[in-house]
């Protein structure tokens, strides 16, 4: 596995009490951005995690 310089992090979907954790470098998480998928970032406990966000308007 490639070098990862952080611990923790991830995404929690509040309405569904569902969390995505332990992703691997290069993975993509895609979800609807509407009311049904309110979400929050989970705390990074060590290091720095970088994310890239993109919005698609159909």
PDB file of C-alpha atoms in Angstrom:
ATOM      1  CA  UNK A   1       0.000   0.000   0.000  1.00  0.00           C
ATOM      2  CA  UNK A   2       1.227   3.511  -0.807  1.00  0.00           C
ATOM      3  CA  UNK A   3       2.381   5.809   1.976  1.00  0.00           C
ATOM      4  CA  UNK A   4      -0.491   7.385   3.935  1.00  0.00           C
ATOM      5  CA  UNK A   5       0.535  10.129   6.367  1.00  0.00           C
ATOM      6  CA  UNK A   6      -2.655  10.434   8.422  1.00  0.00           C
ATOM      7  CA  UNK A   7      -4.886   8.410  10.721  1.00  0.00           C
ATOM      8  CA  UNK A   8      -8.645   8.673  11.108  1.00  0.00           C
ATOM      9  CA  UNK A   9     -10.882  10.700   8.851  1.00  0.00           C
ATOM     10  CA  UNK A  10     -13.715   9.522   6.657  1.00  0.00           C
ATOM     11  CA  UNK A  11     -17.304  10.534   6.012  1.00  0.00           C
ATOM     12  CA  UNK A  12     -20.468   9.979   8.072  1.00  0.00           C
ATOM     13  CA  UNK A  13     -23.938  10.137   6.516  1.00  0.00           C
ATOM     14  CA  UNK A  14     -26.134  11.472   9.312  1.00  0.00           C
ATOM     15  CA  UNK A  15     -29.573  10.310   8.167  1.00  0.00           C
ATOM     16  CA  UNK A  16     -28.433   6.711   7.716  1.00  0.00           C
ATOM     17  CA  UNK A  17     -25.961   6.503  10.634  1.00  0.00           C
ATOM     18  CA  UNK A  18     -23.473   5.094   8.124  1.00  0.00           C
ATOM     19  CA  UNK A  19     -19.750   5.873   8.027  1.00  0.00           C
ATOM     20  CA  UNK A  20     -17.120   5.318   5.347  1.00  0.00           C
ATOM     21  CA  UNK A  21     -13.685   4.818   6.927  1.00  0.00           C
ATOM     22  CA  UNK A  22     -10.364   3.248   6.053  1.00  0.00           C
ATOM     23  CA  UNK A  23     -10.394   4.292   2.423  1.00  0.00           C
ATOM     24  CA  UNK A  24      -7.301   3.659   0.323  1.00  0.00           C
ATOM     25  CA  UNK A  25      -5.245   6.130  -1.648  1.00  0.00           C
ATOM     26  CA  UNK A  26      -6.869   6.750  -5.029  1.00  0.00           C
ATOM     27  CA  UNK A  27     -10.389   5.709  -3.980  1.00  0.00           C
ATOM     28  CA  UNK A  28     -13.370   7.875  -4.870  1.00  0.00           C
ATOM     29  CA  UNK A  29     -16.469   8.433  -2.738  1.00  0.00           C
ATOM     30  CA  UNK A  30     -19.438   9.733  -4.692  1.00  0.00           C
ATOM     31  CA  UNK A  31     -22.918  10.442  -3.323  1.00  0.00           C
ATOM     32  CA  UNK A  32     -25.985  12.589  -4.016  1.00  0.00           C
ATOM     33  CA  UNK A  33     -25.565  16.075  -2.585  1.00  0.00           C
ATOM     34  CA  UNK A  34     -29.186  16.686  -1.756  1.00  0.00           C
ATOM     35  CA  UNK A  35     -31.156  16.594   1.510  1.00  0.00           C
ATOM     36  CA  UNK A  36     -31.127  12.780   1.622  1.00  0.00           C
ATOM     37  CA  UNK A  37     -27.345  12.611   2.095  1.00  0.00           C
ATOM     38  CA  UNK A  38     -26.352  15.218   4.684  1.00  0.00           C
ATOM     39  CA  UNK A  39     -22.866  14.278   5.782  1.00  0.00           C
ATOM     40  CA  UNK A  40     -19.917  15.350   7.887  1.00  0.00           C
ATOM     41  CA  UNK A  41     -16.206  14.676   7.857  1.00  0.00           C
ATOM     42  CA  UNK A  42     -14.807  12.424  10.564  1.00  0.00           C
ATOM     43  CA  UNK A  43     -11.908  13.662  12.675  1.00  0.00           C
ATOM     44  CA  UNK A  44      -8.354  13.062  11.507  1.00  0.00           C
ATOM     45  CA  UNK A  45      -6.507  11.944  14.646  1.00  0.00           C
ATOM     46  CA  UNK A  46      -2.938  12.213  13.361  1.00  0.00           C
ATOM     47  CA  UNK A  47      -1.264  13.890  10.383  1.00  0.00           C
ATOM     48  CA  UNK A  48      -2.859  15.797   7.511  1.00  0.00           C
ATOM     49  CA  UNK A  49      -5.469  14.442   5.121  1.00  0.00           C
ATOM     50  CA  UNK A  50      -6.197  16.213   1.845  1.00  0.00           C
ATOM     51  CA  UNK A  51      -9.505  15.944  -0.014  1.00  0.00           C
ATOM     52  CA  UNK A  52     -10.723  17.159  -3.385  1.00  0.00           C
ATOM     53  CA  UNK A  53     -14.351  18.191  -3.848  1.00  0.00           C
ATOM     54  CA  UNK A  54     -16.229  18.535  -7.120  1.00  0.00           C
ATOM     55  CA  UNK A  55     -19.855  19.400  -7.841  1.00  0.00           C
ATOM     56  CA  UNK A  56     -21.756  18.175 -10.907  1.00  0.00           C
ATOM     57  CA  UNK A  57     -24.908  20.020 -11.933  1.00  0.00           C
ATOM     58  CA  UNK A  58     -26.909  17.866 -14.360  1.00  0.00           C
TER      59      UNK A  58
END
